[in-house]
XYZ file of C-alpha atoms in Angstrom:
584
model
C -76.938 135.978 -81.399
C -76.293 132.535 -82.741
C -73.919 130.034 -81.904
C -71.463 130.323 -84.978
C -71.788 134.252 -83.951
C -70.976 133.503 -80.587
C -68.027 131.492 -81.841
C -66.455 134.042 -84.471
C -66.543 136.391 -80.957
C -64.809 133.906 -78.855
C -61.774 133.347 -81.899
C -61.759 137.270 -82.423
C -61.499 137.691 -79.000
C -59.207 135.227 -78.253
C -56.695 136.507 -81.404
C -56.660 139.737 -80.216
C -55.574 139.034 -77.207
C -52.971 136.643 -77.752
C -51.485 139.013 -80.160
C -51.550 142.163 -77.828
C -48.066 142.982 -76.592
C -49.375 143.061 -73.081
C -50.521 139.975 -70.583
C -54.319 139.665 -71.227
C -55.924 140.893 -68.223
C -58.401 139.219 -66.001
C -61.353 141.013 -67.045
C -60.372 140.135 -70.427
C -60.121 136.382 -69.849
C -63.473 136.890 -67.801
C -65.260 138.351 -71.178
C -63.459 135.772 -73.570
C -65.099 133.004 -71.325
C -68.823 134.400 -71.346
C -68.210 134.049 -74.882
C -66.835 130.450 -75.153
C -69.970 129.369 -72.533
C -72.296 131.226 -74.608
C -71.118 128.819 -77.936
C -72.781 126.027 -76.409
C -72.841 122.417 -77.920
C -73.595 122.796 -81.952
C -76.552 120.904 -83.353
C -75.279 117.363 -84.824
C -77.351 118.894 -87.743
C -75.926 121.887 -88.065
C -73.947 123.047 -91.053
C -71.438 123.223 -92.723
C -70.203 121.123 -89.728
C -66.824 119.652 -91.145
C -66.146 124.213 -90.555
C -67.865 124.704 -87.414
C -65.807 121.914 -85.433
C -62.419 122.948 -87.583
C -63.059 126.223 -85.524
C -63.673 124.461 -82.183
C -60.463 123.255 -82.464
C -58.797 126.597 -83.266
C -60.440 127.871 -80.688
C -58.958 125.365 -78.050
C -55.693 125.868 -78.966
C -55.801 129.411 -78.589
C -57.504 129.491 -75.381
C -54.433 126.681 -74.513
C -51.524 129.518 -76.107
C -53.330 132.115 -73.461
C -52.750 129.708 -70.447
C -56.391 129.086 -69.807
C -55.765 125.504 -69.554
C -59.010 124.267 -68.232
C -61.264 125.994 -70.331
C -59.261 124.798 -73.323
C -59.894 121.203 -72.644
C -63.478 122.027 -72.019
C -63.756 123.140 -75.654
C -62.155 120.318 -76.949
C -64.055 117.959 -74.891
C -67.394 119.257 -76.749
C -66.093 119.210 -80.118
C -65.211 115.799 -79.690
C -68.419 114.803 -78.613
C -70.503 116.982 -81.217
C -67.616 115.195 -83.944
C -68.669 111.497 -82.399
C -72.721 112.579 -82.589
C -72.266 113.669 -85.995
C -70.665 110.527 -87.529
C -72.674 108.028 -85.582
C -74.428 106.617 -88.717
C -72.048 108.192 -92.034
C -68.982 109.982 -92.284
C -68.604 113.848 -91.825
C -65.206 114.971 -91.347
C -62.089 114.840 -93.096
C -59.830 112.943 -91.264
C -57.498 116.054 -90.597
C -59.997 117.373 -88.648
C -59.512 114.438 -86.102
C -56.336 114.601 -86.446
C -55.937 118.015 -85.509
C -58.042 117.475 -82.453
C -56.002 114.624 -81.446
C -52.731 116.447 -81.508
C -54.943 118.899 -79.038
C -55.105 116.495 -76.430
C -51.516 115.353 -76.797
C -50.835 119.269 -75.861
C -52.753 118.661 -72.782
C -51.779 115.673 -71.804
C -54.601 113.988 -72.551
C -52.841 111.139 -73.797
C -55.256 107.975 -74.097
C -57.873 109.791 -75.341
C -55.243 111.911 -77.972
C -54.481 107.948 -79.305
C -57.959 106.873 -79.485
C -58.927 110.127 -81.925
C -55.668 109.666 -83.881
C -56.617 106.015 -84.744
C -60.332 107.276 -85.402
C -58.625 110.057 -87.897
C -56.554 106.811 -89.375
C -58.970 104.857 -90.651
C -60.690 107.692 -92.583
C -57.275 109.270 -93.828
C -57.425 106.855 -97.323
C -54.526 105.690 -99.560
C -53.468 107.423 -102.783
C -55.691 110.510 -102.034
C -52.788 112.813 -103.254
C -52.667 114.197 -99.983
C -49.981 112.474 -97.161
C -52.572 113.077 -94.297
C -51.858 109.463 -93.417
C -48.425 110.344 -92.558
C -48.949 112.913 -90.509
C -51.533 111.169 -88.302
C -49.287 107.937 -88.109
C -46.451 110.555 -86.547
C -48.354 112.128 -84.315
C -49.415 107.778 -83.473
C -46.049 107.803 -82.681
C -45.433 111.008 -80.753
C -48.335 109.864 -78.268
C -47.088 106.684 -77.917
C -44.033 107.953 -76.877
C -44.792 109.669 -74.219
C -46.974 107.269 -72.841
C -43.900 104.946 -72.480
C -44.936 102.492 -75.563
C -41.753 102.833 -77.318
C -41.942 99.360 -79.259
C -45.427 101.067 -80.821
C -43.806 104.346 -81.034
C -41.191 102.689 -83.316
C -43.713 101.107 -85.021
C -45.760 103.802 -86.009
C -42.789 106.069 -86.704
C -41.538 103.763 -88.985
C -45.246 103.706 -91.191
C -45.337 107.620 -90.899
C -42.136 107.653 -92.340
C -42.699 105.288 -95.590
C -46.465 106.952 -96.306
C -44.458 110.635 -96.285
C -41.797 108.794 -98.472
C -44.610 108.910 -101.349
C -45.271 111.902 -101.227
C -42.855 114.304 -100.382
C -43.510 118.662 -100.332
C -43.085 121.529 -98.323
C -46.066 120.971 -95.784
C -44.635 117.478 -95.057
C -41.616 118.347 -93.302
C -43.112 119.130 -89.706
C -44.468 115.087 -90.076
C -41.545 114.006 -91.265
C -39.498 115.541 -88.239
C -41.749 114.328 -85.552
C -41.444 110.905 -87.126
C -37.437 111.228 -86.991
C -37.625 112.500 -83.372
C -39.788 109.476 -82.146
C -36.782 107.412 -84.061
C -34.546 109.212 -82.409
C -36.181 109.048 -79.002
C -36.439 105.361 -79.498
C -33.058 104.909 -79.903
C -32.002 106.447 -76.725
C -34.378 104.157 -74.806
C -32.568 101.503 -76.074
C -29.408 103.241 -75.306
C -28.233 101.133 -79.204
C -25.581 104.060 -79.839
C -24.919 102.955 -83.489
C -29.007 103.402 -84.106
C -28.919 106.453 -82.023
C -26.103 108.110 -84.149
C -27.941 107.253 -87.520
C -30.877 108.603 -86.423
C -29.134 111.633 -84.823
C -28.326 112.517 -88.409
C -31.464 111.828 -89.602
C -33.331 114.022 -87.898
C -30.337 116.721 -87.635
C -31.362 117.332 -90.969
C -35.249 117.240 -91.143
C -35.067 119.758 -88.044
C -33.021 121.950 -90.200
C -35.719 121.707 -92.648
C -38.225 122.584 -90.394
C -36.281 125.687 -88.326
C -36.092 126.892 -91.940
C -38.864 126.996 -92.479
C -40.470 128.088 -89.468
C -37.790 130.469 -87.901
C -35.375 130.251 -85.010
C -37.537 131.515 -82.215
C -40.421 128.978 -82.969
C -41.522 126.205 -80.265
C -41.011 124.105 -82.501
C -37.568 124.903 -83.685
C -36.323 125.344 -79.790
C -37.389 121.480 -78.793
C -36.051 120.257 -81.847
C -32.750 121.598 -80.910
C -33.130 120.620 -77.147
C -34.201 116.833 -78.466
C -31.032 116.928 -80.897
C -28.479 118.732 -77.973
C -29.903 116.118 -75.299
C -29.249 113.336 -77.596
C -25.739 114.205 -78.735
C -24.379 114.896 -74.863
C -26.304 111.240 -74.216
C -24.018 110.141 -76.890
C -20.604 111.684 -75.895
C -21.484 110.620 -72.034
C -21.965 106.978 -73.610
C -18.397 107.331 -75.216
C -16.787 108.532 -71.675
C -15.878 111.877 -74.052
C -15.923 113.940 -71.132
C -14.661 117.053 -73.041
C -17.754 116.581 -75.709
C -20.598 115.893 -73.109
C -19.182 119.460 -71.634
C -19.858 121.059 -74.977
C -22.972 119.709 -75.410
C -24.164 120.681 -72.216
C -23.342 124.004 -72.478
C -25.573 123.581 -75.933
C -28.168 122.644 -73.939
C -27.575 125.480 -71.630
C -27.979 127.816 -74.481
C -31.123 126.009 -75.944
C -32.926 126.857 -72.284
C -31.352 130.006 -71.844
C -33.176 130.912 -75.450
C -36.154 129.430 -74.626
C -36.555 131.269 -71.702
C -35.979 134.540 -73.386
C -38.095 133.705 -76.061
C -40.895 132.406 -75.024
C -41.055 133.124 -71.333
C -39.904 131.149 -68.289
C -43.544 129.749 -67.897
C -43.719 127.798 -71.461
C -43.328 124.130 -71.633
C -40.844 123.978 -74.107
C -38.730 126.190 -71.442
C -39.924 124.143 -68.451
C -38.786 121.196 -70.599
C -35.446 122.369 -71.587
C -34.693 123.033 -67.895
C -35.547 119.923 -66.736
C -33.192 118.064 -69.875
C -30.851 119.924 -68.700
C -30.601 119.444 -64.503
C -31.020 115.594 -65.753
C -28.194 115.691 -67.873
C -26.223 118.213 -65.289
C -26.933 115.354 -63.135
C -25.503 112.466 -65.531
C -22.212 114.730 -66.073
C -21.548 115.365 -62.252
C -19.831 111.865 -62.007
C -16.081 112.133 -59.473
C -14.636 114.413 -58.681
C -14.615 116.511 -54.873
C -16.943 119.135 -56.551
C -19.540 116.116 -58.000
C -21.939 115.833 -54.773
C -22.457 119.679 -54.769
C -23.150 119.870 -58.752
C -25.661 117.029 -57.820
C -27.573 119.073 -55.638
C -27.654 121.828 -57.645
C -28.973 120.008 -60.447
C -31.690 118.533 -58.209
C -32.533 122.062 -57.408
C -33.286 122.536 -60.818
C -35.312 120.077 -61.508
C -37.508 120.591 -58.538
C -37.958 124.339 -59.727
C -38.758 122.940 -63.614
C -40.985 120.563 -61.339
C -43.111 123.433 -59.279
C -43.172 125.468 -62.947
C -45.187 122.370 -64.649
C -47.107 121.537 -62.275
C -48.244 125.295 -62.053
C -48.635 125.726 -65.817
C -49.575 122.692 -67.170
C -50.986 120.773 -64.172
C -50.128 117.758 -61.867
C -52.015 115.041 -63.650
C -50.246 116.152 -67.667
C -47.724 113.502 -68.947
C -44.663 116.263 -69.127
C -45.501 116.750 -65.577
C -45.310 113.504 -64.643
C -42.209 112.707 -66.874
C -40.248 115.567 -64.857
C -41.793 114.307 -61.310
C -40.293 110.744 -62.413
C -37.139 111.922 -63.356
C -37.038 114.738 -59.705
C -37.621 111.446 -57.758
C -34.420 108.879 -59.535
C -32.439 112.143 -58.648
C -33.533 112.810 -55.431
C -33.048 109.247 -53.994
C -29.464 109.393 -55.147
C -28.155 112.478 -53.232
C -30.524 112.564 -50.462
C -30.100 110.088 -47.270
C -33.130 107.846 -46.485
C -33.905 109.861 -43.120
C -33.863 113.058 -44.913
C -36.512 111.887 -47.995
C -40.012 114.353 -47.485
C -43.269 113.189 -46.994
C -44.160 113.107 -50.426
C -47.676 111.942 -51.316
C -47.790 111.775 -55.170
C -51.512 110.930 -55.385
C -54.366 110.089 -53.535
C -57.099 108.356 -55.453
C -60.823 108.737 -54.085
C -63.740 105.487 -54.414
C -64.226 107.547 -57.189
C -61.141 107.743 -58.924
C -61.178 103.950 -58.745
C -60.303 103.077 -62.505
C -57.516 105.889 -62.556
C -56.095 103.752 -59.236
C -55.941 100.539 -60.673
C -54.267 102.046 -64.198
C -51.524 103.537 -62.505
C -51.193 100.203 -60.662
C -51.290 98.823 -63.964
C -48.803 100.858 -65.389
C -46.549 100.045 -62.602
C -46.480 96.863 -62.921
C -45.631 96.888 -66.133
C -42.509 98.792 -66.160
C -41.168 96.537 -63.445
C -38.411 94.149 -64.468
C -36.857 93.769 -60.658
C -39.384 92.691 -57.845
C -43.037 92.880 -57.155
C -43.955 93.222 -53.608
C -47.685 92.513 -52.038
C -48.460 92.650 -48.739
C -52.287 91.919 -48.745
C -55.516 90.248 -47.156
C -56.095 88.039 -49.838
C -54.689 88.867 -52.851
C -57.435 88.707 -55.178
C -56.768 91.288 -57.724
C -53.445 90.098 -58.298
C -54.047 85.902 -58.628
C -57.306 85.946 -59.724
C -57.628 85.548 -63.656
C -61.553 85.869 -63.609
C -61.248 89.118 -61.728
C -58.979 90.706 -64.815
C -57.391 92.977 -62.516
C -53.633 93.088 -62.221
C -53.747 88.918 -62.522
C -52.731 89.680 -66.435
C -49.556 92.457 -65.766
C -48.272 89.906 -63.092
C -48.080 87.164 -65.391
C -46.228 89.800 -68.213
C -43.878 91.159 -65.379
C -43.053 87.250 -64.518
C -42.583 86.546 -68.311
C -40.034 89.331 -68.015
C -37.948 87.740 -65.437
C -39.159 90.373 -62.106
C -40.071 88.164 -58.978
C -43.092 88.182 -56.949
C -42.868 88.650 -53.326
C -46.088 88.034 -51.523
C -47.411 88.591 -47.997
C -51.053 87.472 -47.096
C -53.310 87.050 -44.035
C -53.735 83.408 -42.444
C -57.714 82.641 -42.721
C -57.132 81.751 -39.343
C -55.857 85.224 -38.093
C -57.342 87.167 -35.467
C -59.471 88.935 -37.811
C -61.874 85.330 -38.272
C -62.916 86.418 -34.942
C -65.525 88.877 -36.413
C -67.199 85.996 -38.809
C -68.816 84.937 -35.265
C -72.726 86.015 -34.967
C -74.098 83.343 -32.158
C -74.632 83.023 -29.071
C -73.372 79.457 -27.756
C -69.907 80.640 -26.837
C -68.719 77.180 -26.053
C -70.056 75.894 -29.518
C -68.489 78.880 -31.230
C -65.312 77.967 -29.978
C -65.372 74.459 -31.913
C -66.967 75.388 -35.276
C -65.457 78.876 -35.571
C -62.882 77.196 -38.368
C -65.743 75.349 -40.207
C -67.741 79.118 -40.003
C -64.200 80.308 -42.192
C -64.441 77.488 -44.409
C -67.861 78.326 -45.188
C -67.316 82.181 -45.611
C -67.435 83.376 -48.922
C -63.931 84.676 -48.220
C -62.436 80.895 -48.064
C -64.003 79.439 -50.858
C -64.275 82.191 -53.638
C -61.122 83.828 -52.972
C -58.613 82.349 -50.362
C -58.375 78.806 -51.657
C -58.637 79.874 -55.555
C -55.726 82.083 -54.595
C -53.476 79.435 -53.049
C -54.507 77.342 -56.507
C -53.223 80.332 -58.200
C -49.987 80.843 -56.584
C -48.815 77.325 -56.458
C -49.962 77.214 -60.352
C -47.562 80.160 -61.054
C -45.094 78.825 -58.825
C -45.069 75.523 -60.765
C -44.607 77.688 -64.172
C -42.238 79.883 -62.915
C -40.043 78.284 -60.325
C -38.015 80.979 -58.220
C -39.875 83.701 -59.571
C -43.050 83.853 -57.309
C -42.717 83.034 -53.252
C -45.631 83.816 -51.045
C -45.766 84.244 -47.228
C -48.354 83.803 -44.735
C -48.641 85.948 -41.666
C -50.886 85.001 -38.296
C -51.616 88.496 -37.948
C -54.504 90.797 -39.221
C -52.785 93.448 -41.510
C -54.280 97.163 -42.044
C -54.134 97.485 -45.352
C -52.844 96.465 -48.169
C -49.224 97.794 -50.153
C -48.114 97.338 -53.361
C -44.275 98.304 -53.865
C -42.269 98.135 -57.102
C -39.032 99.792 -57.569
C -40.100 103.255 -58.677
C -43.500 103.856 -56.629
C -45.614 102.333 -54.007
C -49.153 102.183 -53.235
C -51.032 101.708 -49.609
C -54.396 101.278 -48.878
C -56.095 101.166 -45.435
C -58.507 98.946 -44.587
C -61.385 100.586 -42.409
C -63.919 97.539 -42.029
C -63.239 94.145 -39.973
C -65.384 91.994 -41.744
C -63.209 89.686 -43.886
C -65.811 89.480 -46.411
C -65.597 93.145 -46.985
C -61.708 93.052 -47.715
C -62.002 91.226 -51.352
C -63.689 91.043 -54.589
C -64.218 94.870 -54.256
C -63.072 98.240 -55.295
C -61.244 101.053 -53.473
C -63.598 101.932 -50.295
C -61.227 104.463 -48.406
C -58.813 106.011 -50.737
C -55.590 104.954 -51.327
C -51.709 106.739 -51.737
C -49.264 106.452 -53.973
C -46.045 107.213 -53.349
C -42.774 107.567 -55.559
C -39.192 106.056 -54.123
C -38.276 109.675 -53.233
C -40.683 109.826 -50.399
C -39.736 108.941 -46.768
C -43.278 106.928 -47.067
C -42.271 105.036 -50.111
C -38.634 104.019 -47.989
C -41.159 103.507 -44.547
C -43.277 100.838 -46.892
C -40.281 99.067 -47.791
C -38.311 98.810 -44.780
C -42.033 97.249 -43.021
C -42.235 94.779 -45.950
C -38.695 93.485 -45.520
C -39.076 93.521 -41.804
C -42.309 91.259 -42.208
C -40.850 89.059 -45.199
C -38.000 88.242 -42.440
C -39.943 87.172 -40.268
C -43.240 85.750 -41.502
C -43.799 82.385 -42.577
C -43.443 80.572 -45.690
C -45.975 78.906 -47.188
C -44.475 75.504 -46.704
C -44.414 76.439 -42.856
C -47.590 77.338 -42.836
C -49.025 74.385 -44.063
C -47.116 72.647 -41.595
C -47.931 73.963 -38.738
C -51.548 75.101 -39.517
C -53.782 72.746 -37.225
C -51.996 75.081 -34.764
C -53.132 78.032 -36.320
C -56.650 76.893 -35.915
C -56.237 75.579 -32.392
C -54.648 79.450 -31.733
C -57.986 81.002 -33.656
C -60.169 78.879 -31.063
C -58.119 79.830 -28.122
C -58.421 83.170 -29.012
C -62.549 82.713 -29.486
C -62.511 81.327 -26.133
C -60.874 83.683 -24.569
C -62.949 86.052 -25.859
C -65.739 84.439 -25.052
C -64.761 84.166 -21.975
C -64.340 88.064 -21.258
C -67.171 88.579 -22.473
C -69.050 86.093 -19.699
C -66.828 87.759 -16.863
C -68.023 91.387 -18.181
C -72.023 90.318 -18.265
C -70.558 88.937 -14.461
C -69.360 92.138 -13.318
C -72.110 93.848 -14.483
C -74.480 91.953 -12.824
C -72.514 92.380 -9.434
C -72.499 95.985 -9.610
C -76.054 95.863 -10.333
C -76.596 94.118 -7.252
C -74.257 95.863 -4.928
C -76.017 99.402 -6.324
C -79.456 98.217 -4.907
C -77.727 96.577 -1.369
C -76.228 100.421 -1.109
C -79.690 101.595 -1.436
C -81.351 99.861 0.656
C -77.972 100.410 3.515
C -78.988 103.913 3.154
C -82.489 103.364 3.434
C -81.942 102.023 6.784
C -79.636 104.307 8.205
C -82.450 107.118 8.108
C -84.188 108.073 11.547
């Protein structure tokens, strides 16, 4: 059997079964999969390829409409890379093609790499071809922007979609045109501008009534339009202290998930979505009242179920799930007391996962306008502009107004102890501080970092304040106001705590864990009490004096241990010889 034969089996397959009126069954999914391992990666030669990876794609999204999540982004994975292969020297596919692959990994959360096809489908979608594919890519731009929380490009490319549909303008355009108007609308509400958000309320009132038209009521489509417009509108009456209206419109929104549900099934996203709009906005509308704390709770109850659903259906690591789980924890930190937060580890990254680690560090960062907190060994990643690290996202965050609040290991801390390799114990003692300033550690990255810090101190006074502990610390936290990261440190050697990547792992944590409060209440403690960098420098001859003290003492164990040893060495043979002499 070929591979195109192989791959009209898989579709067939996969068609019948989503249109059966019963669940597929294991054994089905089990044959449907032979079938899709069987296709195999096409030939870059192969043709008519422009058809073969059109039904790639269909295939993903039908093997993503029967829940089998995985092996739906498998499929897609290999058409992009048989679609990259193909074009490396001329063109080969219509732009729609990548655009419908694109909007494929927005479904799965595959957000970054949905935004990199789109703009590959953009630049081969050409002006004045009598057909607005342009538009629809640029609104799908904006869609994924969106949801990855770039809402000044999301307006952007909204806006474009919207004036290259303007010029052409037919039935197949509407769905475009809609998702452009939602990202509008969507925009608006981040802004919280109410006069923009009511425009564009009306806007795209009426290009979803195009499109519910069009496709019918009980379409996925049609439901989140009407949850996006009914979330919108009770966001506006709330706004307007219209108590009466917000209750209306949350009893819309009620309706909207109640339909969903019935509809489509309590496991779809657009129903796990709905549910989770609407604990948020039950949430928002439990303000006074005696009865307020209790509607709280219950809200937060639903959100944590819409939270258990996603993460079951469409995974821990996809954007909706993470939208939800950042919404669960602002709710959960309002109406639960500090001693009662869980244990709540949101991630763990591996050595492995060490460019996903220092993105969401990134993206942290980033959304911060409040304060920064760092305690560290030496800070490298986050002063060093050579590094390109986190060095640029502190000096954005700064730009923005947040402060910087910095802790960071004395050279001369206990720690220095372990840069000693000789054997002259009394010499050791004297040149263990020139053995720092040699180390690596001083002179690439502590003093550089001090040059740093004073440099951003100089350009933005009040902003950045570091602090200088005597102490060895274990590892190294990053804490914003939403979500906190800690990372042990497992070696002693000073050297080894810089200038590299992750070596353990490392946690993060949102506010809503009793870790992320634990992290903060240690960071304030040591802020209060540590020294500022002025102090430091004042009193840092003492430091050193305390570092050779500490050497000496040491050193001195040490000598008193090889002392004891030799005694008992001693008094083992005089008790061997006592008994020796007691025989008859």
């Amino acid at each position: 059997m070929t591979t195109t034969e192989y791959l009209d089996h898989a579709i067939a397959v996969a068609e019948e079964m989503l249109l059966a009126p019963a669940a597929p069954r294991s054994s089905d999914k089990d044959r449907l999969a032979d079938y899709v391992k069987s296709v195999g990666r096409p030939e870059p030669a192969a043709e008519p390829q422009q058809a073969f990876a059109e039904q790639l794609t269909h295939l993903a999204k039908l093997l993503g409409a029967l829940g089998m999540k995985t092996l739906s982004l498998n499929v897609a994975g290999m058409t992009l890379r048989h679609m990259e292969i193909s074009e490396a020297d001329h063109e080969v596919y219509a732009s729609a093609v990548w655009n419908e692959l694109g909007a494929l990994f927005a479904e799965h959360g595959e957000l970054e790499r949905s935004r990199l096809v789109l703009c590959r489908a953009l630049s081969g979608a050409k002006r004045g071809d009598g057909v607005p594919e342009r538009g629809r890519i640029l609104a799908n731009l904006g869609a994924v922007s969106l949801r990855m929380g770039d809402i000044a490009d999301a307006d952007v490319w909204a806006g474009k979609a919207l004036r290259e549909l303007d010029t052409y303008w037919g039935e197949e355009d509407r769905e475009a045109r809609m998702t452009a108007d939602w990202v509008l609308l969507e925009v608006a509400r981040a802004h919280e501008d109410i006069g923009r958000l009511n425009a564009a309320m009306d806007q795209f009132d009426r290009s979803a009534d195009g499109v519910i038209r069009l496709k019918g009521g009980d379409h996925p489509t049609a439901i989140a339009a009407r949850r996006a417009l009914a979330t919108a509108k009770f966001e506006t009456a709330a706004a307007s202290h219209d108590v009466e209206r917000s209750e209306h419109q949350l009893g819309e929104m009620e309706i909207v998930k109640l339909n969903a549900s019935a509809l489509l099934g309590a496991r779809h996203r657009e129903t796990i979505v709905a549910q989770a709009a609407l604990a948020v906005a039950e949430f928002d509308a439990a303000s006074g009242g005696s009865g307020s704390l209790l509607r709280r709770q219950r809200a937060v109850c639903l959100l944590e179920t819409a939270e258990e659903m996603a993460v079951e259906v469409l995974g821990r690591g996809h954007a909706q799930t993470l939208a939800i789980r950042e919404a669960l924890a602002h709710l959960r930190v309002a109406t639960v007391q500090q001693d009662d937060l869980p244990y709540l580890i949101d991630h763990t990254y591996t050595p492995q996962e060490n460019d996903l680690r220092n993105e969401a560090k990134r993206a942290a960062i980033d959304t911060e306008d409040n304060v920064i907190r760092l305690i560290a060994h030496a800070g490298a990643s986050y002063f060093l502009d050579d590094l390109d690290i986190f060095y640029w996202q502190i000096r954005k965050a700064l730009q923005r107004g947040a402060l910087f609040h910095v802790i960071l290991s004395s050279p001369w801390n206990n720690l220095a102890i372990f840069m000693h390799h000789g054997t002259d114990s009394d010499r050791a003692c004297e040149n263990i501080v020139d053995r720092v300033k040699a180390s690596d550690y001083y002179r690439k990255t502590y003093v550089p970092v001090i040059h740093s810090y004073l440099d951003l101190r100089e350009e933005f006074p009040g902003q950045v304040e570091l602090k200088v502990t005597p102490t060895d610390l274990s590892g190294s936290t990053l804490i914003t106001s939403d979500v906190s990261f800690f990372e042990p440190y497992i070696t002693t050697n000073p050297q080894h705590r810089t200038r590299r990547g992750l070596m353990v792992f490392e946690h993060r944590f949102r506010k809503d864990s009793k870790y992320y409060a634990d992290s903060l209440d240690a960071f304030l403690t040591q802020w209060e009490l540590t020294s500022t960098w002025k102090q430091f420098r004042t009193h840092e001859e003492k430091h050193k004096g305390r570092l050779r003290a500490l050497l000496a003492a040491q050193s001195d164990d040490r000598l008193t241990k090889s002392d004891e040893e030799d005694g008992e060495e001693g008094a083992g043979d005089a008790g061997f010889r006592g008994g020796a002499g007691r025989r008859p």
